[in-house]
XYZ file of C-alpha atoms in Angstrom:
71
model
C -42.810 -76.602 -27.386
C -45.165 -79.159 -25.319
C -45.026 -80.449 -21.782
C -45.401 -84.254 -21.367
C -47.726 -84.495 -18.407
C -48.512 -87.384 -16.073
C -51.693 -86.605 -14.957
C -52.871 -88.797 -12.882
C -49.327 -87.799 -10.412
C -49.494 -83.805 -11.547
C -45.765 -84.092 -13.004
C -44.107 -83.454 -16.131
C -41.315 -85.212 -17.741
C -38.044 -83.035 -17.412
C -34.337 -84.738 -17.838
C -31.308 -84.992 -15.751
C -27.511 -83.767 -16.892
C -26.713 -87.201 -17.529
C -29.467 -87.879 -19.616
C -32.249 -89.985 -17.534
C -35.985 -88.779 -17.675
C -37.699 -87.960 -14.569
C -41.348 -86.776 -13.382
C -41.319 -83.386 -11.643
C -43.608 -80.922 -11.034
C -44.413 -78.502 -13.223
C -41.894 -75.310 -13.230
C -43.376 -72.799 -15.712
C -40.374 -71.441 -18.494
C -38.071 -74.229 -16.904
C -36.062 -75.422 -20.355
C -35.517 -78.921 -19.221
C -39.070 -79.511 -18.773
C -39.790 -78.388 -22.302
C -40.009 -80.810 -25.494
C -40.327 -80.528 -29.170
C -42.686 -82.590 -30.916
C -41.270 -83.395 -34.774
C -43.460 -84.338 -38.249
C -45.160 -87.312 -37.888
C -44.060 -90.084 -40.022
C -45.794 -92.566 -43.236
C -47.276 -94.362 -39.895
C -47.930 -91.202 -37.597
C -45.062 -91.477 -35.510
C -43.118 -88.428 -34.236
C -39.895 -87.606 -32.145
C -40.099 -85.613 -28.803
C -36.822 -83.886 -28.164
C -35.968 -82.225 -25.349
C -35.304 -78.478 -25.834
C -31.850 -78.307 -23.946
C -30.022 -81.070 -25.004
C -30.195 -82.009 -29.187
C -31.402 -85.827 -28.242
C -34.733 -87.574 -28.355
C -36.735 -89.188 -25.921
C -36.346 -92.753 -25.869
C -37.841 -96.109 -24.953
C -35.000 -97.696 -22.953
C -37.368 -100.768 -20.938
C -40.489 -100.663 -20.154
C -40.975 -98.352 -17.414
C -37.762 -96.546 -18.454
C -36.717 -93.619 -20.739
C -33.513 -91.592 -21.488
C -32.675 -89.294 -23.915
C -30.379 -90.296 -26.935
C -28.801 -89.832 -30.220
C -27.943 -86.259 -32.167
C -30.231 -84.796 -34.430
Protein backbone atom coordinates (compact mmCIF):
# COMPACT_ATOMS: atom_id res chain seq x y z
CA UNK A 1 0.00 0.00 0.00
CA UNK A 2 1.38 3.61 -1.19
CA UNK A 3 0.32 7.13 -0.38
CA UNK A 4 -0.13 9.49 -3.38
CA UNK A 5 1.49 12.66 -2.14
CA UNK A 6 1.25 16.24 -3.37
CA UNK A 7 4.24 17.61 -2.31
CA UNK A 8 4.56 20.73 -3.12
CA UNK A 9 0.86 21.32 -0.74
CA UNK A 10 2.00 18.42 2.00
CA UNK A 11 -1.36 16.38 1.21
CA UNK A 12 -2.23 13.05 0.17
CA UNK A 13 -4.94 11.87 -2.00
CA UNK A 14 -7.74 10.18 0.20
CA UNK A 15 -11.55 9.71 -1.24
CA UNK A 16 -14.92 10.75 -0.15
CA UNK A 17 -18.12 8.19 0.50
CA UNK A 18 -19.42 9.18 -2.69
CA UNK A 19 -16.50 8.54 -4.54
CA UNK A 20 -14.62 12.05 -5.37
CA UNK A 21 -10.77 12.31 -4.65
CA UNK A 22 -9.56 14.91 -2.40
CA UNK A 23 -6.05 16.25 -0.99
CA UNK A 24 -5.77 15.97 2.80
CA UNK A 25 -3.21 15.83 5.06
CA UNK A 26 -1.55 13.03 5.88
CA UNK A 27 -3.36 10.75 8.72
CA UNK A 28 -0.98 7.84 9.42
CA UNK A 29 -3.07 4.07 9.25
CA UNK A 30 -6.13 6.17 7.89
CA UNK A 31 -7.62 3.40 5.16
CA UNK A 32 -9.04 5.95 2.85
CA UNK A 33 -5.82 7.56 2.38
CA UNK A 34 -4.23 4.28 1.40
CA UNK A 35 -3.86 2.93 -2.36
CA UNK A 36 -2.80 -0.15 -4.11
CA UNK A 37 -0.58 0.08 -6.93
CA UNK A 38 -1.36 -3.06 -9.58
CA UNK A 39 1.24 -4.87 -12.37
CA UNK A 40 2.24 -2.62 -14.79
CA UNK A 41 1.06 -3.27 -18.20
CA UNK A 42 2.87 -4.21 -22.11
CA UNK A 43 3.31 -0.16 -21.93
CA UNK A 44 4.10 0.31 -18.08
CA UNK A 45 0.89 1.40 -17.02
CA UNK A 46 -0.64 0.40 -13.65
CA UNK A 47 -3.99 0.85 -11.64
CA UNK A 48 -4.06 2.65 -8.19
CA UNK A 49 -7.01 1.44 -6.19
CA UNK A 50 -8.05 2.70 -3.24
CA UNK A 51 -7.88 0.23 -0.30
CA UNK A 52 -11.54 0.79 1.06
CA UNK A 53 -13.62 0.82 -1.72
CA UNK A 54 -12.83 -2.10 -4.76
CA UNK A 55 -12.58 0.92 -7.54
CA UNK A 56 -9.69 2.59 -9.28
CA UNK A 57 -8.54 5.93 -9.46
CA UNK A 58 -9.60 7.67 -12.41
CA UNK A 59 -8.98 10.51 -14.83
CA UNK A 60 -12.41 12.20 -14.93
CA UNK A 61 -11.10 16.03 -16.58
CA UNK A 62 -8.23 17.45 -16.26
CA UNK A 63 -7.85 18.67 -12.88
CA UNK A 64 -10.39 16.05 -11.72
CA UNK A 65 -10.40 12.42 -10.41
CA UNK A 66 -12.95 9.94 -8.91
CA UNK A 67 -12.85 6.56 -8.23
CA UNK A 68 -14.67 3.97 -10.55
CA UNK A 69 -15.47 0.62 -11.82
CA UNK A 70 -15.23 -3.01 -9.80
CA UNK A 71 -12.32 -5.00 -9.92
Amino acid sequence: MIYIENTSKAKVLGTTSNGKVIQEFLVEGKADQLWKKGKPDAEGYFSLQNSVKPKDLTAISESSLEIKGMR
